[in-house]
mmCIF file of C-alpha atoms in Angstrom:
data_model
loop_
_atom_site.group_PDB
_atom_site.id
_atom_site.type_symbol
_atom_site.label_atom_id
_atom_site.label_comp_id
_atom_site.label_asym_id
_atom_site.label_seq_id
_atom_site.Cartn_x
_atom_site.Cartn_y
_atom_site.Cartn_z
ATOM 1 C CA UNK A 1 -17.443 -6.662 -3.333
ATOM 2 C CA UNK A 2 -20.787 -7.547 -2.305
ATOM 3 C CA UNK A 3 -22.120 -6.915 1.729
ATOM 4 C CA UNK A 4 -22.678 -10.727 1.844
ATOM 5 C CA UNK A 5 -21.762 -11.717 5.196
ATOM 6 C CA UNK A 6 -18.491 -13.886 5.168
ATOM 7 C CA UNK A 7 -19.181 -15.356 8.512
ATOM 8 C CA UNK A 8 -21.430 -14.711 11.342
ATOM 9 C CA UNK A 9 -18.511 -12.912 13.142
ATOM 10 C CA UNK A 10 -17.257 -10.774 9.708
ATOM 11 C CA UNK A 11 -19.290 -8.662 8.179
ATOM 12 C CA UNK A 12 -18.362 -6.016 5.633
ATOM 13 C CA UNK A 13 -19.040 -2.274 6.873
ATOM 14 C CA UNK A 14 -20.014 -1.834 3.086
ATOM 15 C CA UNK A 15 -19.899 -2.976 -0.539
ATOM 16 C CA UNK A 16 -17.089 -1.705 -2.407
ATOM 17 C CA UNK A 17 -14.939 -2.187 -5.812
ATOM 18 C CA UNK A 18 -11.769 -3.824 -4.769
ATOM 19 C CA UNK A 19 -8.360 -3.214 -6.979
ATOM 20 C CA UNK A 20 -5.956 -6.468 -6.556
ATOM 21 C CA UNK A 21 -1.575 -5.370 -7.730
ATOM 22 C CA UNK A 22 -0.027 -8.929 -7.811
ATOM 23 C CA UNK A 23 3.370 -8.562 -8.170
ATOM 24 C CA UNK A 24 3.902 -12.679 -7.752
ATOM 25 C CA UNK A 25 1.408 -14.740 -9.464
ATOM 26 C CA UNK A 26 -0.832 -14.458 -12.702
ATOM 27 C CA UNK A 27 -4.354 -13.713 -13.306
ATOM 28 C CA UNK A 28 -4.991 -17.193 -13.131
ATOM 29 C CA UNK A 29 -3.516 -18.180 -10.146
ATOM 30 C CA UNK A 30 -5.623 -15.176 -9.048
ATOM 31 C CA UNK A 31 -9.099 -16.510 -10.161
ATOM 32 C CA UNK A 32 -8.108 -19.853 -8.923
ATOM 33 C CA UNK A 33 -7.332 -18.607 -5.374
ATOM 34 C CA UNK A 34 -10.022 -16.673 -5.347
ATOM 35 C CA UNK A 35 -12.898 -18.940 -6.437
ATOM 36 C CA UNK A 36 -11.640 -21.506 -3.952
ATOM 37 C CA UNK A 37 -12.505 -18.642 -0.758
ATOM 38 C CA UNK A 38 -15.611 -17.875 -1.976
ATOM 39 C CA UNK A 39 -16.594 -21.891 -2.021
ATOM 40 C CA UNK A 40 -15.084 -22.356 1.281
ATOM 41 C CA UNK A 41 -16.639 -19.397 2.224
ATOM 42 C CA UNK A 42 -20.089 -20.367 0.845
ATOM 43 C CA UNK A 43 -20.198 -17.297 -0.481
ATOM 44 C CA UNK A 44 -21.057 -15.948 -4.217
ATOM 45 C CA UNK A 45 -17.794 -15.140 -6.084
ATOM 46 C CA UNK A 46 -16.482 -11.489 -6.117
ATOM 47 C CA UNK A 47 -15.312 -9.395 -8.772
ATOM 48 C CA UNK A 48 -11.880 -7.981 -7.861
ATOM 49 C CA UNK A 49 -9.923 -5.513 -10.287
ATOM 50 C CA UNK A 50 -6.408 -7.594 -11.051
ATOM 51 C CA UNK A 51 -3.790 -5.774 -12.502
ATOM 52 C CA UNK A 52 -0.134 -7.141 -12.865
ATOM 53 C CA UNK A 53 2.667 -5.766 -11.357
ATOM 54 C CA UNK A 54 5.967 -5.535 -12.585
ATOM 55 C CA UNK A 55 7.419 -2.129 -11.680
ATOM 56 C CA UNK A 56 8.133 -0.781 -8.384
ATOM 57 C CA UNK A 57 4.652 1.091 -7.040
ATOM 58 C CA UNK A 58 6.313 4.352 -6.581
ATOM 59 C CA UNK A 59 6.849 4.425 -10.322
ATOM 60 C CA UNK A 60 3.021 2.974 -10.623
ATOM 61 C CA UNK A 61 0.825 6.096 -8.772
ATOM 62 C CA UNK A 62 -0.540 8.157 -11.103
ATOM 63 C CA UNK A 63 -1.484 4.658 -13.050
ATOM 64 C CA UNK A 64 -3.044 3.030 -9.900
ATOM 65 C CA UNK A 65 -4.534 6.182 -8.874
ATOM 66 C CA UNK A 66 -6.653 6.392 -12.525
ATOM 67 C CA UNK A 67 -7.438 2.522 -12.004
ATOM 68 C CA UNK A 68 -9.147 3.694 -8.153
ATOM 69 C CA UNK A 69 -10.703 6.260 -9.606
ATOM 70 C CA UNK A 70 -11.996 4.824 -13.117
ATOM 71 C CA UNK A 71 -13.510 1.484 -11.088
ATOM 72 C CA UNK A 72 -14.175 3.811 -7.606
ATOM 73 C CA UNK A 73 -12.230 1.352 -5.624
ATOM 74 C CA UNK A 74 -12.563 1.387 -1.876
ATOM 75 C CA UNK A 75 -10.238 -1.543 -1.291
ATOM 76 C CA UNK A 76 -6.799 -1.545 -2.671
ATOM 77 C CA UNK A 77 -5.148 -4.940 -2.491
ATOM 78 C CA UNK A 78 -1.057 -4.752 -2.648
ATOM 79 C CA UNK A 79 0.790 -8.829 -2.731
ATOM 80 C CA UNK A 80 3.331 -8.039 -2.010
ATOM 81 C CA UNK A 81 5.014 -5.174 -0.361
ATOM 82 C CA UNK A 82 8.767 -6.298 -0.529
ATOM 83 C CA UNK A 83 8.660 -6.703 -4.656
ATOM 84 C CA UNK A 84 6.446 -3.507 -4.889
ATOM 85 C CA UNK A 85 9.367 -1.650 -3.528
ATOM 86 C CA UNK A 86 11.437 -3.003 -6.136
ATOM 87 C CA UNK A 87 14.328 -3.620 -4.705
ATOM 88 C CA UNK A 88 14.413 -7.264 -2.803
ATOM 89 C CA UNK A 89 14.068 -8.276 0.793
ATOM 90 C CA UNK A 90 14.407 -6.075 3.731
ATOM 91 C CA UNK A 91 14.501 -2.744 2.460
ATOM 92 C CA UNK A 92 12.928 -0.476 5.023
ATOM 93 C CA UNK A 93 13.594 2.719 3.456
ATOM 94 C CA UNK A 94 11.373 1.062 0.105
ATOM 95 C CA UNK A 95 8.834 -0.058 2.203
ATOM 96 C CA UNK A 96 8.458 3.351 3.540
ATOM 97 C CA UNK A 97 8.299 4.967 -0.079
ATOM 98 C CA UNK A 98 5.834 2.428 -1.102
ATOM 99 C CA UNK A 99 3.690 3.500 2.503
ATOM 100 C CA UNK A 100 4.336 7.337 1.271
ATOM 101 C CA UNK A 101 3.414 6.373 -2.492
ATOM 102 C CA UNK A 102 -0.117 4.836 -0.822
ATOM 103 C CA UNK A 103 -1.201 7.276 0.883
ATOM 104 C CA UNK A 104 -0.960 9.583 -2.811
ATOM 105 C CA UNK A 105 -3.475 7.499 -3.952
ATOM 106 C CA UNK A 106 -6.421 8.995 -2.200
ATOM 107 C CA UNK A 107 -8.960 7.962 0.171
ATOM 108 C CA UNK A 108 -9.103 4.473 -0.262
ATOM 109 C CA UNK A 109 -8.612 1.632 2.429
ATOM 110 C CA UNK A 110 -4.907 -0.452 1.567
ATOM 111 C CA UNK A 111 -4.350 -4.261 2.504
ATOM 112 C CA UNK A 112 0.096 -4.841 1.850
ATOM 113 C CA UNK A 113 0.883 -8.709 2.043
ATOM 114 C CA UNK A 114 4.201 -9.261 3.066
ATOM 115 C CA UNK A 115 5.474 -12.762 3.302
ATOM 116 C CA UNK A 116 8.343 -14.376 5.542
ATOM 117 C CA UNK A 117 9.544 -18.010 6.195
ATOM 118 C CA UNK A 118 6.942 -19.805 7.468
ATOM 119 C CA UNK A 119 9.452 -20.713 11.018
ATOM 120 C CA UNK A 120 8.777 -16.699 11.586
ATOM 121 C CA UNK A 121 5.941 -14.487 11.787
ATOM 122 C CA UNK A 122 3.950 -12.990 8.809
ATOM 123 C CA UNK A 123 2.856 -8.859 8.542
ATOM 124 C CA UNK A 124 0.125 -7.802 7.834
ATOM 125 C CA UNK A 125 -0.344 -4.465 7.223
ATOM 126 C CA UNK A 126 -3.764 -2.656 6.565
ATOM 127 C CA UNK A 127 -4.608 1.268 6.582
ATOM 128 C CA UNK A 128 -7.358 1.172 8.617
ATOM 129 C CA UNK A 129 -7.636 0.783 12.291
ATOM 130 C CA UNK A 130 -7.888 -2.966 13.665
ATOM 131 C CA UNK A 131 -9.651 -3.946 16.610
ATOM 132 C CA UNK A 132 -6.526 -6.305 17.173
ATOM 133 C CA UNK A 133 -4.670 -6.177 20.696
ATOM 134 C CA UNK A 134 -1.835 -7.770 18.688
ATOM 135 C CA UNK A 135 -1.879 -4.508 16.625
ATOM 136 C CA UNK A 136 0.856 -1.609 16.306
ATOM 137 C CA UNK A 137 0.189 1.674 15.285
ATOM 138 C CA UNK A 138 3.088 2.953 13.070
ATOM 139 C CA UNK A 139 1.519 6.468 11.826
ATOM 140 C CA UNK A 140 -2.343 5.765 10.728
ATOM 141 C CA UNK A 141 -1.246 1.968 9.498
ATOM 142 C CA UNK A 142 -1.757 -0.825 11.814
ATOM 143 C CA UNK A 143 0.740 -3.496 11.218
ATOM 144 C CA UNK A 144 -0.819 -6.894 12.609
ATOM 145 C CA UNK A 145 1.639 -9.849 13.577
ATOM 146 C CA UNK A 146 -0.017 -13.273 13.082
ATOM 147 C CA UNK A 147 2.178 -15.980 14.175
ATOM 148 C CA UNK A 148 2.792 -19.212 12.007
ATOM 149 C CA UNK A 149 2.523 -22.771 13.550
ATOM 150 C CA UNK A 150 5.637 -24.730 12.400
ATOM 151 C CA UNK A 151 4.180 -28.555 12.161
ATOM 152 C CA UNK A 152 7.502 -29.882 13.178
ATOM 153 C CA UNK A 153 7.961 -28.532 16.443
ATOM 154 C CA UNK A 154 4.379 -29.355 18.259
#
C-alpha cells in the first residue's frame, strides 16, 4: 500500500504490502470492493495480496506465514474471524486459537473482521494500539466496538 493520504485526518504511518484471507467472498468480489474505496476515496488503487480461505487459520500458519514473508507483508487482513476458526458462530475458545495462531505469524500488524446482525454492534479487532476511547485492551489486541444505526428505529 502506497503512503497516499486517504483523508486529511488518516494518514498511513508507512507504505507496506498488505496480505487479504477472505474466507467469504471471491477474488472478484474482492477487486470490486476494493476499486470502489479507492474511487470514493480519490485515491490510486492498491495492490493487496488475496488469498482464499477455506480451512480453519490454525491449520493455515506455516502457509500464511511463507505468504508474509515471500511478499514482506506489514498488514495482514483476516474477513472473517468466526469462519477462520472453523467452527461456526460464537466459539470463543476458536477465536482465541485463531488470536494465538496470529501472533505465530511474526511481526506483522493484523486487522480480524467479525460480523454480527446489523440490530447489534460490529468488532473490530486490530493488533495494534488504537487511539479509540471506545477501545478495550484484551492482551496487546484492541477490540473496537462501532455501533450500527438500525434505519427503522430513528
Amino acid at each position: 500500500m502506497t503512503d497516499t493520504p486517504l483523508t486529511s485526518r488518516l494518514r498511513p504511518a508507512r507504505a507496506t504490502n498488505a496480505l487479504y484471507l477472505d474466507y467469504e467472498t471471491t477474488w472478484e468480489t474482492h477487486e470490486r470492493r476494493l476499486s470502489a474505496i479507492c474511487r470514493g476515496l480519490e485515491v490510486p488503487k492498491q495492490h493487496i495480496i488475496y488469498q482464499r480461505m477455506s480451512r480453519p487459520l490454525t491449520d493455515d500458519v506455516a502457509n500464511i506465514r511463507r505468504l508474509v514473508d515471500a511478499y514482506d507483508i506489514g498488514l495482514l487482513i483476516v474477513d472473517s474471524i468466526m469462519p477462520a476458526t472453523g467452527s461456526g458462530t460464537n466459539d470463543v475458545d476458536g477465536v482465541v486459537k485463531v488470536t494465538n495462531a496470529l501472533r505465530q505469524i511474526g511481526s506483522v500488524t493484523t486487522l480480524g473482521l467479525t460480523h454480527v446482525a446489523k440490530a447489534q454492534t460490529c468488532l473490530l479487532s486490530t493488533s495494534d494500539a488504537a487511539d479509540d476511547l471506545l477501545c478495550v485492551d484484551l492482551g496487546g489486541r484492541r477490540h473496537i466496538k462501532k455501533k450500527t444505526h438500525d434505519p427503522a428505529s430513528v
